[in-house]
XYZ file of C-alpha atoms in Angstrom:
712
model
C 19.902 -28.513 -6.818
C 23.495 -29.457 -7.783
C 25.730 -29.181 -10.820
C 25.644 -32.894 -11.588
C 21.845 -32.855 -11.856
C 21.965 -29.850 -14.169
C 24.631 -31.442 -16.349
C 22.730 -34.734 -16.460
C 19.478 -33.116 -17.522
C 21.283 -30.948 -20.054
C 22.975 -33.949 -21.646
C 19.610 -35.712 -21.871
C 17.927 -32.809 -23.704
C 20.919 -30.998 -25.195
C 19.683 -31.283 -28.776
C 16.358 -29.774 -27.762
C 18.100 -26.893 -25.977
C 20.132 -26.201 -29.126
C 17.375 -26.696 -31.676
C 14.604 -24.695 -29.947
C 16.444 -21.307 -29.880
C 17.558 -21.779 -33.509
C 14.023 -22.584 -34.655
C 12.614 -19.635 -32.666
C 15.128 -17.237 -34.231
C 14.392 -18.506 -37.745
C 10.623 -18.284 -37.308
C 10.909 -14.772 -35.857
C 13.199 -13.716 -38.712
C 10.719 -14.827 -41.369
C 7.840 -13.203 -39.524
C 9.505 -9.815 -38.987
C 10.793 -9.851 -42.565
C 7.205 -9.297 -43.709
C 6.525 -6.528 -41.210
C 5.576 -3.200 -42.785
C 7.322 0.036 -41.894
C 5.678 2.096 -39.199
C 5.040 5.857 -39.372
C 4.151 8.041 -36.415
C 2.506 11.457 -36.398
C 1.905 13.705 -33.389
C -0.245 16.713 -32.522
C 0.608 18.985 -29.592
C -2.242 20.781 -27.811
C -1.622 23.621 -25.352
C -3.908 23.999 -22.332
C -2.624 27.147 -20.587
C -2.618 25.370 -17.233
C 1.151 25.679 -16.756
C 1.984 28.478 -19.193
C 2.566 31.784 -17.265
C 2.228 33.825 -20.449
C -1.428 32.763 -20.714
C -2.371 33.648 -17.165
C -3.869 36.996 -16.092
C -2.008 36.833 -12.788
C 1.491 35.670 -13.687
C 2.581 35.050 -10.088
C -0.470 32.931 -9.326
C 0.384 29.860 -7.243
C -0.021 26.579 -9.156
C -1.809 23.691 -7.461
C -0.024 20.798 -9.164
C -2.402 18.202 -7.744
C -5.417 20.000 -9.216
C -3.558 20.613 -12.484
C -2.657 16.923 -12.801
C -6.290 16.052 -12.238
C -7.293 18.414 -15.053
C -4.725 16.868 -17.395
C -5.943 13.378 -16.460
C -9.557 14.384 -17.139
C -8.668 15.815 -20.541
C -6.698 12.693 -21.520
C -9.525 10.456 -20.316
C -12.057 12.418 -22.367
C -9.745 12.138 -25.383
C -9.881 8.320 -25.255
C -13.605 8.002 -24.606
C -15.551 5.557 -26.717
C -17.541 8.405 -28.284
C -14.341 10.115 -29.511
C -12.908 6.867 -30.930
C -16.212 6.154 -32.690
C -16.188 9.648 -34.215
C -12.676 8.919 -35.500
C -13.916 5.598 -36.909
C -16.747 7.330 -38.765
C -14.363 9.884 -40.295
C -11.916 7.205 -41.442
C -14.626 5.038 -42.967
C -16.234 8.022 -44.728
C -12.807 9.043 -46.077
C -12.021 5.615 -47.528
C -15.523 4.908 -48.849
C -16.037 8.343 -50.403
C -12.879 8.250 -52.480
C -11.434 4.699 -52.845
C -8.497 6.045 -54.867
C -7.305 8.031 -51.833
C -8.091 5.262 -49.378
C -5.480 4.834 -46.674
C -5.585 1.023 -46.838
C -6.307 -1.844 -49.173
C -9.392 -3.205 -47.482
C -10.654 -6.740 -47.071
C -13.000 -8.673 -49.330
C -16.270 -7.680 -47.538
C -15.715 -4.069 -48.578
C -14.648 -4.938 -52.099
C -17.910 -6.791 -52.651
C -19.917 -3.606 -52.104
C -21.016 -1.626 -55.150
C -21.014 2.162 -55.416
C -24.679 2.417 -54.405
C -24.048 0.451 -51.217
C -21.013 2.547 -50.415
C -23.042 5.726 -50.897
C -25.725 4.471 -48.517
C -23.116 3.465 -45.946
C -21.494 6.901 -46.181
C -24.890 8.523 -45.644
C -25.525 6.389 -42.564
C -22.063 7.161 -41.198
C -22.526 10.896 -41.756
C -25.843 10.751 -39.898
C -24.221 8.950 -36.965
C -21.307 11.398 -37.064
C -23.672 14.372 -36.937
C -25.467 12.991 -33.885
C -22.234 11.719 -32.285
C -23.881 8.294 -31.905
C -21.964 5.311 -30.517
C -20.909 2.369 -32.685
C -22.078 -0.841 -30.970
C -22.919 -4.450 -31.823
C -26.505 -3.329 -32.428
C -25.241 -1.734 -35.657
C -24.697 -5.258 -37.020
C -28.453 -5.759 -37.101
C -28.744 -3.542 -40.155
C -28.160 -4.463 -43.758
C -24.500 -3.454 -43.860
C -23.284 -4.581 -40.424
C -21.381 -1.402 -39.698
C -19.620 -2.742 -36.600
C -18.052 -5.692 -38.433
C -17.337 -3.496 -41.441
C -15.326 -1.082 -39.279
C -13.355 -4.004 -37.842
C -12.621 -5.425 -41.291
C -11.354 -2.033 -42.454
C -8.990 -1.858 -39.464
C -10.824 1.084 -37.939
C -12.453 -0.721 -35.035
C -12.333 0.778 -31.570
C -9.816 -1.657 -30.071
C -7.601 -1.542 -33.176
C -7.356 2.244 -33.034
C -6.782 2.311 -29.272
C -3.784 -0.012 -29.546
C -1.958 2.385 -31.871
C -3.169 5.644 -30.324
C -1.077 7.293 -27.628
C -2.299 10.329 -25.626
C 0.199 11.583 -23.053
C 1.306 14.552 -21.000
C 4.919 15.079 -19.975
C 5.533 16.196 -16.412
C 5.691 19.983 -15.886
C 4.660 20.532 -19.495
C 1.684 22.569 -20.644
C 1.229 20.422 -23.763
C -0.792 17.267 -24.376
C 0.633 15.038 -27.122
C -1.650 12.938 -29.350
C 0.266 10.320 -31.358
C -0.737 7.547 -33.773
C 1.419 4.938 -35.494
C 0.472 3.045 -38.628
C 1.852 1.671 -41.868
C 0.749 4.811 -43.788
C 2.193 8.264 -42.914
C -0.889 10.031 -44.294
C -3.161 7.827 -42.200
C -1.204 8.659 -39.034
C -1.406 12.404 -39.732
C -5.114 12.207 -40.610
C -5.960 10.326 -37.395
C -4.219 12.718 -34.984
C -5.459 15.872 -36.735
C -9.056 14.656 -37.063
C -9.214 13.384 -33.497
C -7.701 16.605 -32.101
C -10.023 18.912 -34.055
C -13.109 16.885 -33.177
C -12.105 16.841 -29.528
C -11.490 20.596 -29.380
C -14.875 21.290 -30.965
C -16.746 18.943 -28.629
C -14.773 20.055 -25.587
C -15.368 23.760 -26.317
C -19.086 23.135 -26.848
C -19.334 21.130 -23.621
C -17.456 23.791 -21.669
C -19.628 26.574 -23.087
C -22.832 24.665 -22.330
C -21.732 23.799 -18.826
C -20.650 27.370 -18.120
C -23.980 28.768 -19.407
C -25.945 26.325 -17.282
C -23.771 27.130 -14.321
C -24.195 30.877 -14.856
C -27.991 30.549 -15.047
C -28.068 28.471 -11.891
C -25.785 30.871 -10.024
C -27.782 33.886 -11.215
C -31.008 32.342 -9.933
C -29.315 31.450 -6.659
C -27.908 34.980 -6.344
C -31.329 36.579 -6.828
C -32.976 34.320 -4.248
C -30.182 35.077 -1.737
C -30.559 38.810 -2.419
C -34.324 38.608 -1.798
C -33.790 36.844 1.524
C -31.095 39.355 2.553
C -33.327 42.341 1.784
C -36.235 40.818 3.693
C -34.102 40.159 6.786
C -32.567 43.643 6.735
C -36.038 45.238 6.341
C -37.292 43.299 9.371
C -34.344 44.605 11.414
C -34.950 48.195 10.263
C -38.696 48.002 11.063
C -37.994 46.690 14.552
C -35.571 49.539 15.280
C -38.009 52.159 14.039
C -41.005 50.821 15.984
C -39.021 50.375 19.205
C -37.127 53.626 18.972
C -33.795 51.904 18.898
C -31.256 53.182 16.460
C -28.247 51.402 17.840
C -29.018 49.389 20.935
C -25.446 48.540 21.716
C -24.227 52.147 21.590
C -27.252 53.497 23.417
C -27.042 50.932 26.193
C -23.307 51.560 26.466
C -23.916 55.310 26.776
C -26.556 54.871 29.507
C -24.343 52.427 31.328
C -21.410 54.838 31.225
C -23.608 57.642 32.672
C -24.798 55.321 35.459
C -21.188 54.483 36.242
C -20.258 58.174 36.290
C -23.085 59.123 38.708
C -22.350 56.154 40.929
C -18.738 57.313 41.092
C -19.894 60.856 42.034
C -22.234 59.461 44.686
C -19.415 57.417 46.142
C -17.210 60.555 46.298
C -19.971 62.500 48.110
C -20.462 59.666 50.590
C -16.760 59.770 51.335
C -16.988 63.567 51.738
C -19.926 63.254 54.183
C -18.126 60.694 56.266
C -14.892 62.700 56.354
C -16.685 65.986 57.163
C -18.732 64.353 59.895
C -15.563 62.986 61.434
C -13.867 66.386 61.282
C -16.893 68.085 62.929
C -16.865 65.550 65.744
C -13.169 66.242 66.323
C -13.692 70.036 66.476
C -16.635 69.649 68.870
C -14.457 67.551 71.099
C -11.752 70.207 71.146
C -14.219 73.015 71.953
C -15.602 71.052 74.879
C -12.230 70.013 76.157
C -9.602 71.779 78.326
C -7.323 72.789 75.488
C -5.467 75.944 76.717
C -5.256 77.424 73.234
C -8.967 77.156 72.791
C -10.237 77.932 76.300
C -7.843 80.943 76.735
C -9.686 83.184 74.233
C -11.742 86.277 75.212
C -15.267 85.313 76.082
C -16.833 88.489 74.888
C -15.101 88.372 71.561
C -15.704 84.743 71.243
C -19.277 85.107 72.206
C -19.764 87.745 69.554
C -17.971 85.692 66.947
C -20.011 82.674 67.968
C -23.143 84.754 67.650
C -22.100 85.878 64.190
C -21.348 82.329 63.164
C -24.720 81.244 64.388
C -26.225 83.883 62.251
C -24.033 82.702 59.404
C -25.207 79.133 59.892
C -28.807 80.312 59.935
C -28.159 82.327 56.798
C -26.613 79.275 55.099
C -29.588 77.145 56.039
C -31.922 79.831 54.773
C -29.834 80.085 51.589
C -30.092 76.328 50.966
C -33.700 75.954 51.990
C -34.731 79.110 50.225
C -33.551 77.834 46.854
C -30.212 79.720 46.791
C -31.573 83.282 46.607
C -29.114 86.095 45.855
C -30.317 88.103 48.839
C -29.480 85.224 51.169
C -26.089 84.945 49.543
C -25.381 88.644 50.195
C -26.354 88.140 53.821
C -23.941 85.224 54.105
C -21.188 87.328 52.567
C -21.823 90.176 55.027
C -21.709 87.825 58.006
C -18.471 86.302 56.738
C -16.908 89.776 56.528
C -18.039 90.621 60.076
C -16.654 87.368 61.389
C -13.388 88.041 59.617
C -13.177 91.570 61.009
C -13.899 90.412 64.537
C -11.373 87.676 64.268
C -8.723 90.083 62.991
C -9.399 92.506 65.809
C -9.166 89.726 68.332
C -5.895 88.620 66.833
C -4.469 92.117 66.864
C -5.355 92.610 70.454
C -3.807 89.428 71.645
C -1.627 87.345 69.334
C -1.696 84.457 71.659
C -5.272 84.946 72.580
C -6.883 81.471 72.977
C -10.038 82.880 71.599
C -8.385 82.959 68.173
C -7.862 79.187 68.096
C -11.342 78.591 69.421
C -12.783 80.975 66.882
C -10.862 79.211 64.126
C -12.191 75.848 65.232
C -15.677 77.169 65.325
C -15.219 78.602 61.820
C -13.908 75.287 60.544
C -16.799 73.502 62.179
C -19.245 75.814 60.451
C -17.518 75.353 57.095
C -17.573 71.589 57.486
C -21.188 71.584 58.462
C -22.017 73.620 55.362
C -20.022 71.273 53.152
C -21.695 68.311 54.834
C -25.100 69.754 54.140
C -24.165 70.473 50.540
C -22.989 66.881 50.071
C -26.205 65.492 51.506
C -28.211 67.698 49.170
C -26.098 66.581 46.166
C -26.690 62.874 46.924
C -30.401 63.409 46.583
C -30.065 64.836 43.076
C -27.597 62.026 42.076
C -29.996 59.366 43.345
C -32.745 60.911 41.260
C -30.565 60.791 38.103
C -29.457 57.209 38.836
C -33.058 56.118 39.222
C -33.913 57.669 35.865
C -30.895 56.128 34.065
C -31.481 52.687 35.554
C -35.060 52.822 34.394
C -33.939 53.631 30.842
C -31.340 50.802 30.925
C -33.873 48.310 32.242
C -36.213 49.298 29.432
C -33.577 48.370 26.816
C -32.990 44.834 28.134
C -36.185 43.220 26.702
C -35.211 44.427 23.213
C -31.727 42.895 23.354
C -32.706 39.252 22.587
C -35.087 40.284 19.800
C -32.673 42.625 18.123
C -29.875 39.993 18.305
C -32.095 37.507 16.466
C -32.900 40.096 13.817
C -29.249 41.080 13.432
C -28.081 37.455 13.318
C -30.617 36.562 10.610
C -29.677 39.650 8.650
C -25.945 38.865 8.990
C -26.379 35.238 7.841
C -28.498 36.310 4.895
C -25.882 38.905 3.949
C -23.048 36.359 4.155
C -25.001 33.876 2.013
C -25.609 36.566 -0.549
C -21.935 37.582 -0.598
C -20.848 33.930 -0.994
C -23.280 33.473 -3.887
C -22.053 36.723 -5.411
C -18.436 35.542 -5.102
C -19.233 32.236 -6.846
C -21.114 34.104 -9.543
C -18.178 36.442 -10.131
C -15.741 33.505 -10.195
C -17.921 31.760 -12.759
C -17.952 34.857 -14.909
C -14.182 35.154 -14.583
C -13.692 31.481 -15.466
C -15.824 31.900 -18.560
C -13.650 34.727 -19.801
C -10.267 33.535 -18.488
C -10.843 29.773 -18.174
C -9.254 26.761 -19.899
C -8.911 27.248 -23.671
C -7.334 24.367 -25.628
C -5.406 25.193 -28.750
C -3.470 23.148 -31.296
C 0.119 24.340 -31.132
C 1.510 21.889 -33.693
C -0.519 19.938 -36.236
C 0.296 16.360 -37.187
C 2.420 15.878 -40.322
C 3.435 12.758 -42.283
C 6.842 11.683 -41.077
C 9.692 9.298 -41.782
C 9.391 5.617 -40.863
C 10.352 4.567 -37.377
C 13.674 2.752 -36.826
C 13.249 -0.943 -37.567
C 12.995 -3.247 -34.575
C 13.488 -6.451 -36.557
C 16.911 -7.098 -35.071
C 15.529 -6.561 -31.576
C 12.659 -8.960 -32.252
C 15.008 -11.648 -33.571
C 17.438 -11.175 -30.683
C 14.545 -11.126 -28.250
C 13.207 -14.383 -29.670
C 16.628 -15.954 -29.225
C 17.003 -14.707 -25.664
C 13.453 -15.685 -24.731
C 13.808 -19.188 -26.183
C 17.129 -19.682 -24.385
C 15.583 -18.389 -21.162
C 12.644 -20.760 -21.599
C 15.003 -23.676 -22.199
C 17.032 -22.771 -19.120
C 13.823 -22.388 -17.145
C 12.660 -25.785 -18.371
C 16.045 -27.232 -17.400
C 15.827 -25.814 -13.890
C 12.226 -26.974 -13.651
C 13.210 -30.491 -14.688
C 15.923 -30.523 -12.053
C 13.617 -29.123 -9.373
C 10.802 -31.558 -10.159
C 13.111 -34.533 -10.724
C 13.117 -36.542 -7.510
C 15.093 -39.437 -8.951
C 18.548 -40.144 -7.540
C 21.217 -40.426 -10.221
C 24.444 -40.058 -8.250
C 25.895 -41.294 -5.005
C 26.314 -37.806 -3.538
C 22.581 -37.117 -3.697
C 21.837 -40.521 -2.134
C 24.294 -39.683 0.652
C 22.623 -36.288 1.276
C 19.070 -37.639 1.248
C 19.775 -40.646 3.501
C 22.432 -38.877 5.605
C 24.415 -42.141 5.687
C 27.518 -43.623 4.045
C 27.626 -44.871 0.443
C 30.400 -47.449 0.424
C 30.507 -48.015 -3.339
C 28.976 -47.264 -6.727
C 28.612 -50.054 -9.311
C 28.062 -49.238 -12.965
C 25.526 -50.880 -15.248
C 26.505 -53.766 -17.561
C 25.602 -53.120 -21.171
C 25.385 -56.839 -22.140
C 22.794 -59.438 -21.187
C 25.426 -61.627 -19.576
C 24.856 -62.073 -15.847
C 27.133 -65.063 -15.047
C 29.914 -63.650 -12.828
C 32.439 -66.261 -13.995
C 31.948 -65.127 -17.580
C 32.000 -61.461 -16.591
C 35.252 -61.780 -14.716
C 36.917 -63.755 -17.536
C 35.698 -61.492 -20.367
C 38.615 -59.665 -22.013
C 36.950 -58.311 -25.148
C 37.836 -54.694 -24.467
C 34.385 -53.806 -23.110
C 34.993 -50.667 -21.060
C 31.706 -51.075 -19.170
C 32.672 -54.617 -18.024
C 36.093 -53.385 -16.995
C 34.500 -50.525 -15.046
C 32.050 -52.993 -13.479
C 34.866 -55.271 -12.292
C 36.745 -52.296 -10.822
C 33.603 -51.140 -8.998
C 33.115 -54.650 -7.522
C 36.729 -54.687 -6.395
C 36.265 -51.300 -4.707
C 33.104 -52.520 -2.998
C 34.880 -55.726 -1.893
C 37.722 -53.691 -0.406
C 35.369 -51.528 1.694
C 33.336 -54.528 2.886
C 36.305 -56.733 3.816
C 37.884 -53.822 5.664
C 34.797 -53.492 7.881
C 34.292 -57.260 8.260
C 37.899 -57.982 9.182
C 38.105 -55.000 11.521
C 35.227 -56.355 13.642
C 36.018 -60.095 13.057
C 32.659 -60.456 11.288
C 31.855 -63.082 8.633
C 28.210 -62.878 7.603
C 27.226 -60.153 5.136
C 23.551 -59.498 4.331
C 22.529 -57.761 1.085
C 19.049 -56.210 0.797
C 17.405 -53.393 -1.225
C 14.479 -50.990 -1.092
C 12.772 -52.630 -4.089
C 12.921 -56.188 -5.503
C 14.578 -55.326 -8.852
C 17.427 -53.096 -7.693
C 20.107 -55.714 -8.669
C 20.991 -57.078 -5.231
C 21.117 -60.733 -6.475
C 23.566 -59.889 -9.271
C 25.654 -57.959 -6.744
C 25.620 -60.979 -4.395
C 26.920 -63.208 -7.257
C 29.641 -60.755 -8.122
C 30.755 -60.188 -4.511
C 30.885 -63.939 -3.845
C 33.021 -64.457 -6.943
C 35.138 -61.447 -5.985
C 35.710 -62.827 -2.463
C 36.822 -66.119 -4.028
C 39.233 -64.205 -6.249
C 41.181 -63.095 -3.150
C 41.242 -66.615 -1.690
C 38.264 -66.310 0.613
C 36.261 -69.492 1.054
C 32.809 -68.101 0.575
C 29.249 -69.373 1.060
C 26.505 -67.705 -0.971
C 22.905 -68.121 0.240
C 20.612 -66.896 -2.522
C 17.751 -67.827 -4.813
C 17.066 -67.604 -8.525
C 20.736 -68.336 -9.381
C 21.637 -69.454 -12.912
C 23.160 -72.924 -13.489
C 26.801 -72.726 -14.591
C 29.675 -75.071 -15.028
C 31.082 -76.550 -11.813
C 34.809 -75.956 -11.407
C 37.090 -73.887 -9.217
C 35.964 -70.350 -8.613
C 32.616 -70.959 -10.279
C 29.165 -70.800 -8.785
C 27.094 -74.005 -8.794
C 23.667 -74.720 -7.385
C 23.275 -78.051 -5.685
C 22.287 -77.473 -2.030
C 19.369 -76.001 -0.038
C 19.832 -73.893 3.049
C 16.627 -75.260 4.605
C 17.884 -78.883 4.098
C 21.183 -78.001 5.722
C 19.435 -76.603 8.793
C 17.443 -79.801 9.142
C 20.067 -82.458 8.234
C 23.233 -80.533 9.032
C 24.891 -81.978 5.938
C 27.157 -79.706 3.902
C 28.994 -80.252 0.632
C 31.646 -77.624 0.131
C 33.245 -76.568 -3.135
C 36.737 -75.296 -3.723
C 36.197 -71.601 -2.905
C 32.509 -70.856 -3.604
C 29.625 -72.864 -2.183
C 26.036 -71.992 -2.997
C 22.889 -72.685 -1.031
C 19.466 -71.788 -2.312
C 16.687 -70.323 -0.250
C 13.112 -71.473 -0.336
C 11.491 -69.933 -3.400
C 8.248 -69.435 -1.486
C 8.170 -66.383 0.749
C 7.902 -68.341 3.965
C 8.991 -67.140 7.351
C 12.467 -68.331 8.342
C 11.590 -68.548 12.036
C 8.438 -70.533 11.280
C 10.515 -73.335 9.658
C 13.121 -73.565 12.442
C 13.634 -72.183 15.898
C 15.970 -69.287 16.510
C 18.462 -71.518 18.388
C 18.602 -74.085 15.569
C 19.183 -71.357 13.052
C 21.826 -69.737 15.256
C 23.695 -73.009 15.754
C 23.466 -73.739 12.006
C 25.066 -70.384 11.204
C 27.802 -71.117 13.758
C 28.630 -74.333 11.886
C 28.774 -72.428 8.601
C 30.987 -69.706 10.119
C 33.463 -72.387 11.198
C 33.440 -73.875 7.706
C 33.702 -70.694 5.605
C 35.692 -67.476 5.721
C 32.706 -65.362 4.657
C 28.987 -65.899 4.170
C 26.961 -63.713 1.792
C 23.161 -63.767 2.131
C 20.886 -62.443 -0.597
C 18.124 -61.131 1.713
C 14.627 -60.266 0.526
C 14.011 -56.605 -0.331
C 12.646 -54.319 2.344
C 9.271 -54.502 0.603
C 9.047 -57.898 2.368
C 10.092 -56.319 5.634
C 8.957 -59.244 7.795
C 11.275 -61.680 5.958
C 14.149 -59.170 5.767
C 14.008 -58.589 9.529
C 14.375 -62.354 10.197
C 17.417 -62.773 7.959
C 19.027 -59.601 9.362
C 18.994 -61.216 12.830
C 21.800 -63.554 11.738
C 24.019 -61.108 9.835
C 27.132 -59.394 11.169
C 27.051 -56.631 8.575
C 24.378 -55.544 6.129
C 24.330 -53.353 3.055
C 21.386 -51.947 1.088
C 21.395 -51.736 -2.699
C 19.850 -48.645 -4.343
C 19.302 -48.569 -8.100
C 20.303 -45.412 -9.956
C 17.301 -43.511 -11.334
C 14.946 -44.587 -8.565
C 13.456 -42.217 -6.020
C 12.696 -42.584 -2.342
C 8.958 -42.347 -1.812
C 7.338 -41.172 1.404
C 6.658 -44.802 2.422
C 10.243 -45.825 1.698
C 11.592 -43.126 4.031
C 10.364 -45.261 6.922
C 12.287 -48.265 5.503
C 15.406 -46.097 5.165
C 15.081 -45.017 8.787
C 14.641 -48.642 9.869
C 17.677 -50.031 8.050
C 19.878 -47.141 9.231
C 18.892 -47.811 12.840
C 20.405 -51.328 12.624
C 23.692 -51.576 14.486
C 25.236 -53.792 11.789
C 24.300 -51.484 8.887
C 27.476 -50.879 6.845
C 26.104 -48.490 4.207
C 24.601 -48.178 0.739
C 25.718 -49.554 -2.619
C 24.653 -47.281 -5.478
C 23.941 -49.735 -8.297
C 23.598 -49.650 -12.090
C 25.006 -46.155 -12.612
C 25.398 -44.947 -16.195
C 28.992 -43.849 -15.648
C 31.579 -44.320 -12.942
C 30.657 -42.096 -9.948
């Protein structure tokens, strides 16, 4: 897209682009001039969802996601079809019951009804209002066609929805119900009636739902309580019949006692082992050659040994006899005698070996007694362990059963507590739940600021935008080529000249070049031909070329007229020029004029040539016959050599590229070639191949953009 294309399209449709916005503004002005004033009324309803003063627990955390859902549900219920129909019934009853206080001047269908019909309609509407029935197309099947009647009165469902606005501002506890209409009293009546009806229906629905929920939860709670009591009774019965009050504590107690006795038994086993080792050591010393032991008095020692034997016998008798006090007194007496004898022995000889031996013997006896006591204690411990292990083993079979009973009882208790919690929450919600309240009733208000200026300005802006959009669309969809720059971009090749369009019907170049009537188009045309001649002669003379071929993409692009004009232009600068063309007009024969009196095909055959002063014309065969089929390539080549020797330049009006087979043959004998493109044409997909072909020719000099509307 370029500026020239935009300017061109704008100049073509400029009056449309000016007239359309003006007409749109005028139409909008007359339409909005008849618009009635609009009045809005609003009701504000508090919910208590975000108002801390209405909460029992003021620091309760607010779940904004859940709160937004509640607001959305309330707003959705507000705009339900049932609520809008209830509003419709109220409005119709109001206007039909008292026509003098009617909010609107209603249409003809209502005016045709008599008072009796209106009374019957009001009765039907009141019945539907009492039952909260929906207003549907089925209501048209009756005598009065209530559905169509509501639409004609302007109280239809869609009509009311368009002017009704129910909203909730973020972080606000209030829901706003607004309605806009041409009557302030109507707006106030709509919002107040709708709000009151909604609060009544909503409160009734909430109460009904809460009662149903409470009944359901109460039934659920009683069934859970029955199950819990049955499971707990089964557990209690099992404990009573099996003699188990608390299996875990009892088993733990028995296990602790077993552990304690096993620890005592282990201590006694260690005592037995240590005492036995000590006895073996003492026996070894008594039997050995220890001087301190063997040096004691034999008589004393023998007596002490005898007493100790008696003491050992007394100890054995004491243990075996069941620990009798008489045996204990005997043991005590023997211990005193042994002590006395030992003291006497020590007094008589401090270093008497018998003392050490006696001491060892005494220790041996003490250890043997302790050893015997330990062995006796192990027996009693083993008996207790056997009893405790039997009791513990007897508890094991009850463990799995009692766990099942306890698990069932625990699950039943948890279910009951969960049901009780839900029941309590339901009761709390009923007393402290959501309670809607009208904080501010709707009142008739002042008219809204007029938007007429905005509508008019908007119409102007929209129409201008549409015109600009249409302009851009025309440019985008317009594939025609109207300037040389676009042709250069599309073909990616040189445009050597642009030639404007002649406004007259005159096509004779001699007349065109002699015309001095002040025609600016003819003057521009002559200047364009001169510019084209300059570019062509510069290329021809630079390469010492003489033959110029002129072709075009389509037959009617003006290549023949351009060939006339270039031939005449070449003659104007003193070039002896031959023009080979067809369909040339007959003109007067004099210097610098084009005449038709020779045939190119005859010249090739007879090699006879009649030259004029500066311009000589040869016609081609009018039939589209192949050039190479009439003569061989060598004959044609030699004929062109003769012509090149006779003339300074040769201009050939070649067939258009639509006849590509003929154009190719003529292009074989040209030194330079140009292609004419008519302004306003477009390059089709098939013609792109022709463009590629002509540009691939080594002697292609460029394009001539022909018949432009202005100089480009």
